[in-house]
Amino acid sequence: MSEKPKLSLVVPVYNEAESLAELHARLTTVLKPLNLSYEIIMVDDGSSDGSAALIAKLHEADQRVKLLSFSRNFGHMIALTAGLDAAHGDAVITLDADLQHPPALIPELVRRWQAGAEVVNTLRRGTTGAGPLKKLTAALFYRLMKMPVNAADYRLLDRKVVDVLKSVRERARFLRGLINWVGFKQEFVEYEADRRFAGWTKYSFGRMVAFALDGITSFSAVPLRLAAYCGLLSALLGFVYIVYAVYVHFFTTTTIAGWTSVLVAVLFLGGIQLIFLGVLGEYLGRVFEETKQRPLYIVSRRLGL
Ligand code: UDP
Ligand code: MG
């Protein structure tokens, strides 16, 4: 296989040993009739369940399967990035290993691309398998980010777009936002979400919170501005209160209830200050992370690449 593949598939894999054989079989069934040369790049994100060995076996049997192994777990977004870096295709499709992104949709994605689309996004119709907490937090988050709730990291990217994304080396990668940001001719395709083929979600609640914070802080400075607005508002309230206190002092006989009002003001302002110190910290921490300029990932093993 020295010929340059037309289509690259990028699959992030983190402890998905139970799904890999089925994934490979389903992908092959769908890709064969397309009559395009293709490669399947499986990025093993520091799995500990033998996923890498399984991918190596798949590679033995089918040279189109290629392996990129990380030295440890770097996270879903970084795994996708490494796959995009390694892909050779004129178009790249990213999809999850757990078969929640149905391979059956691939011919439609390719058709749209051949008809001129440069990014073909997918929107899932149901969220099979997602709990109520995940649904609620996702809804809130995407409303805040002004993005469709049901956008998935299952999409086709034209080579042009991949090359642009390769030049974006920020560490906090929120791909859905980045795709929005790069522009190009984008289309959407809907699909019915499947249940996970095997195992459990690799996104714990804590990881999801971290992911959401990455998304917000890398695309919006609104939380920083919020500090100024809150400061302005409390200064205004303080000013009104001073006018009131002066009035009470000179024109009435009642004295100011000092203890309560002072305590309320101190607590209120103290709270606001601490909150926004935290917000500042979030951004500053990210500036710190980015300035270190460490590589985004460390590869420990490559097969076929
Ligand atoms: N994944 C990864 N690294 C991680 C977590 C997840 O490469 O640290 C992969 C995982 O193997 C799967 C995809 O990213 O192929 C999506 O993960 P998951 O299905 O757990 O997320 P969910 O579908 O529940 O949002
Ligand atoms: Mg999943």
XYZ file of C-alpha atoms and ligand atoms in Angstrom:
331
model
C 0.000 0.000 0.000
C 2.236 2.819 -1.159
C -0.591 4.626 -2.905
C -1.784 7.758 -1.127
C -5.143 7.111 0.523
C -8.047 9.271 -0.481
C -9.852 8.862 2.785
C -8.467 8.734 6.326
C -10.479 7.606 9.295
C -9.318 8.789 12.691
C -10.497 6.847 15.721
C -9.527 7.845 19.280
C -9.282 4.738 21.444
C -9.174 4.669 25.218
C -9.799 1.227 26.674
C -12.122 0.083 23.909
C -10.749 -3.448 23.420
C -14.225 -4.954 23.331
C -15.380 -2.748 20.465
C -12.380 -2.728 18.131
C -12.958 -5.919 16.128
C -16.604 -5.050 15.574
C -15.650 -1.486 14.626
C -13.121 -2.714 12.080
C -15.614 -5.151 10.590
C -18.337 -2.522 10.264
C -15.984 0.063 8.820
C -14.709 -2.424 6.248
C -18.248 -3.336 5.202
C -19.089 0.308 4.627
C -15.820 1.407 3.052
C -15.282 -1.432 0.546
C -18.174 -0.501 -1.782
C -17.036 3.149 -1.897
C -14.101 2.170 -4.098
C -11.799 4.697 -2.460
C -8.416 3.895 -1.022
C -8.529 4.474 2.717
C -6.608 4.173 5.979
C -7.948 3.722 9.484
C -5.760 5.492 12.026
C -6.462 4.247 15.522
C -4.982 6.520 18.153
C -4.465 4.577 21.346
C -4.753 7.191 24.087
C -2.791 5.311 26.753
C -5.204 2.401 27.061
C -4.498 -0.166 29.769
C -6.821 -2.920 28.540
C -4.713 -4.232 25.660
C -6.376 -2.051 23.024
C -2.981 -1.300 21.450
C -2.080 -4.975 21.071
C -5.462 -5.590 19.466
C -4.933 -2.755 17.002
C -1.499 -4.186 16.182
C -3.229 -7.512 15.414
C -5.743 -5.765 13.175
C -2.810 -4.089 11.424
C -1.229 -7.502 10.759
C -4.366 -8.678 9.039
C -5.234 -5.416 7.300
C -2.436 -2.965 6.502
C -4.953 -0.173 6.165
C -5.312 -0.162 9.933
C -2.579 1.997 11.437
C -1.630 2.508 15.040
C -0.421 5.546 16.904
C 0.109 4.894 20.602
C 0.496 7.596 23.226
C 2.896 7.208 26.124
C 0.001 7.885 28.519
C -3.568 9.161 28.467
C -3.722 12.622 26.902
C -7.463 12.933 26.381
C -10.005 12.613 23.595
C -9.319 15.990 21.912
C -5.562 15.444 21.822
C -6.049 11.938 20.412
C -8.177 13.413 17.619
C -5.486 16.027 16.989
C -2.751 13.414 16.701
C -4.921 11.496 14.244
C -5.398 14.600 12.102
C -1.645 15.228 12.218
C -0.916 11.705 11.001
C -3.666 11.417 8.374
C -2.700 11.374 4.688
C -6.141 11.477 3.088
C -7.740 14.135 0.920
C -10.564 13.923 3.410
C -10.512 12.846 7.044
C -13.424 11.421 9.002
C -13.203 11.370 12.796
C -15.391 8.965 14.734
C -15.521 7.354 18.184
C -14.437 3.793 18.746
C -17.493 2.802 20.773
C -19.774 2.636 17.700
C -21.959 5.468 18.949
C -21.102 7.119 15.663
C -22.660 4.727 13.136
C -20.235 3.842 10.304
C -23.284 3.470 8.062
C -23.313 7.270 7.760
C -19.896 7.391 6.087
C -21.123 7.040 2.467
C -23.399 10.060 3.000
C -20.520 12.116 4.465
C -18.334 11.200 1.484
C -21.106 12.017 -0.977
C -21.488 15.501 0.519
C -17.749 16.026 0.338
C -17.608 14.934 -3.292
C -20.438 17.379 -3.967
C -18.292 20.217 -2.641
C -18.723 20.448 1.138
C -15.495 21.153 3.019
C -16.765 20.237 6.479
C -19.593 17.762 6.969
C -20.750 17.913 10.595
C -23.148 15.471 12.161
C -26.006 16.080 14.561
C -27.363 13.187 16.600
C -31.084 12.844 16.874
C -31.384 11.053 20.209
C -28.822 10.785 22.994
C -29.181 7.096 23.626
C -27.386 6.085 26.771
C -26.841 9.593 28.175
C -28.094 10.075 31.745
C -30.322 13.002 32.805
C -27.402 14.874 34.399
C -25.331 14.687 31.208
C -28.320 15.818 29.156
C -29.007 18.810 31.406
C -25.404 19.986 31.664
C -24.905 19.539 27.916
C -28.006 21.610 27.187
C -26.824 24.440 29.475
C -23.298 24.395 28.130
C -24.186 24.476 24.441
C -26.706 27.230 24.970
C -23.923 29.258 26.608
C -21.550 28.460 23.736
C -24.201 29.207 21.093
C -23.745 25.803 19.478
C -26.188 23.046 18.610
C -26.586 20.746 21.643
C -26.396 17.596 19.631
C -23.217 18.304 17.668
C -20.894 15.320 17.713
C -17.191 14.815 17.090
C -18.168 12.702 14.112
C -17.390 14.665 10.986
C -15.660 14.784 7.655
C -12.965 17.393 7.039
C -11.486 18.290 3.691
C -7.680 18.349 3.436
C -7.747 22.168 3.322
C -9.502 22.289 6.693
C -7.227 19.639 8.194
C -4.196 21.702 7.219
C -5.656 24.759 8.912
C -6.431 22.767 12.065
C -2.886 21.385 12.050
C -1.584 24.931 12.319
C -3.657 25.542 15.456
C -1.502 24.246 18.294
C -3.301 25.491 21.374
C -3.364 23.062 24.239
C -6.922 23.572 25.411
C -8.554 22.127 22.317
C -12.234 22.320 21.991
C -12.662 20.938 18.496
C -16.325 21.776 18.079
C -15.530 25.424 18.729
C -12.476 25.360 16.485
C -14.455 23.902 13.606
C -16.947 26.730 14.003
C -14.092 29.186 14.056
C -12.266 28.041 10.894
C -15.275 28.639 8.670
C -15.284 26.983 5.198
C -18.251 25.447 3.442
C -19.987 23.490 6.208
C -22.928 21.122 6.027
C -24.868 19.093 8.571
C -26.108 15.532 8.455
C -28.385 13.983 11.077
C -28.062 10.515 12.509
C -29.643 8.312 15.120
C -27.234 7.861 18.034
C -26.498 4.281 19.008
C -25.778 2.950 22.427
C -22.187 2.310 23.357
C -21.224 -1.079 21.908
C -19.370 -2.136 25.078
C -17.966 -0.701 28.291
C -18.677 2.646 29.894
C -18.233 6.285 28.968
C -14.692 7.531 29.526
C -15.955 10.975 30.501
C -16.472 11.221 34.254
C -18.385 14.183 35.679
C -15.138 15.886 36.688
C -13.699 15.434 33.212
C -16.812 16.896 31.674
C -16.563 19.964 33.896
C -12.914 20.410 32.869
C -13.889 19.972 29.227
C -16.620 22.612 29.528
C -14.217 25.056 31.213
C -11.750 24.535 28.362
C -14.491 25.257 25.870
C -15.653 28.438 27.566
C -12.263 29.918 28.392
C -10.763 29.233 24.982
C -13.578 30.908 23.108
C -14.881 33.637 25.344
C -13.580 36.397 27.580
C -17.086 37.158 28.860
C -16.410 35.734 32.357
C -13.519 38.196 32.711
C -15.712 41.085 31.668
C -18.373 39.908 34.103
C -16.016 40.889 36.946
C -16.033 44.495 35.778
C -19.828 44.517 35.462
C -20.292 43.070 38.951
C -17.825 45.579 40.374
C -19.712 48.390 38.722
C -23.040 47.123 40.007
C -21.861 46.737 43.609
C -20.192 50.152 43.512
C -23.510 51.585 42.340
C -25.396 49.810 45.122
C -22.797 51.070 47.629
C -23.237 54.612 46.392
C -27.028 54.426 46.757
C -26.532 53.089 50.269
C -24.193 55.961 51.201
C -26.749 58.518 50.035
C -29.343 56.734 52.111
C -27.073 56.672 55.194
C -26.316 60.384 54.931
C -30.023 61.105 54.611
C -30.848 58.986 57.673
C -28.077 60.687 59.670
C -29.134 64.280 59.011
C -32.885 64.130 58.521
C -34.137 61.402 60.845
C -33.614 60.492 64.473
C -33.062 56.768 63.892
C -29.451 55.626 63.855
C -28.089 53.263 61.199
C -28.178 49.567 62.070
C -24.419 49.352 61.605
C -23.542 45.770 62.406
C -25.828 44.073 59.911
C -25.233 46.376 56.997
C -21.451 46.285 57.365
C -21.442 42.523 57.636
C -23.664 42.137 54.571
C -21.474 44.441 52.529
C -18.258 42.704 53.593
C -19.575 39.249 52.871
C -21.136 40.222 49.567
C -18.062 41.974 48.241
C -15.707 39.366 49.660
C -17.658 36.670 47.865
C -17.657 38.497 44.567
C -13.943 39.177 44.815
C -13.132 35.559 45.508
C -15.291 34.343 42.641
C -13.559 36.588 40.174
C -10.144 35.796 41.553
C -11.057 32.233 40.647
C -12.119 33.304 37.152
C -8.853 35.184 36.692
C -7.023 32.117 37.909
C -8.739 29.942 35.290
C -7.548 32.175 32.489
C -4.124 32.815 33.947
C -3.607 29.086 34.437
C -4.381 28.526 30.782
C -1.985 31.263 29.703
C 0.636 29.514 31.806
C -0.122 26.134 30.218
C 0.083 27.533 26.702
C 3.319 29.483 27.242
C 5.173 26.332 28.268
C 4.898 25.201 24.651
C 5.210 21.551 25.500
C 4.330 19.094 22.739
C 0.623 18.272 22.702
C 1.231 14.536 22.936
C 3.995 11.975 23.183
C 3.957 9.017 20.807
C 5.361 5.756 22.114
C 4.679 3.526 19.117
C 3.676 3.750 15.462
C 2.546 1.034 13.074
C 2.039 1.765 9.388
C 2.679 5.486 9.795
N -11.439 8.721 24.460
C -10.074 8.956 24.341
N -9.393 9.451 25.424
C -10.005 9.742 26.597
C -11.413 9.540 26.691
C -12.094 9.034 25.607
O -9.481 8.715 23.295
O -9.335 10.166 27.524
C -12.164 8.178 23.287
C -13.043 6.977 23.583
O -12.312 5.756 23.465
C -14.104 7.100 22.521
C -14.244 8.608 22.352
O -13.031 9.167 22.839
O -13.704 6.542 21.292
C -15.431 9.191 23.092
O -15.393 8.794 24.440
P -16.681 8.271 25.207
O -17.465 7.358 24.324
O -16.233 7.719 26.506
O -17.475 9.634 25.424
P -19.068 9.859 25.329
O -19.520 9.202 24.036
O -19.640 9.191 26.510
O -19.222 11.339 25.325
Mg -19.222 7.348 23.442
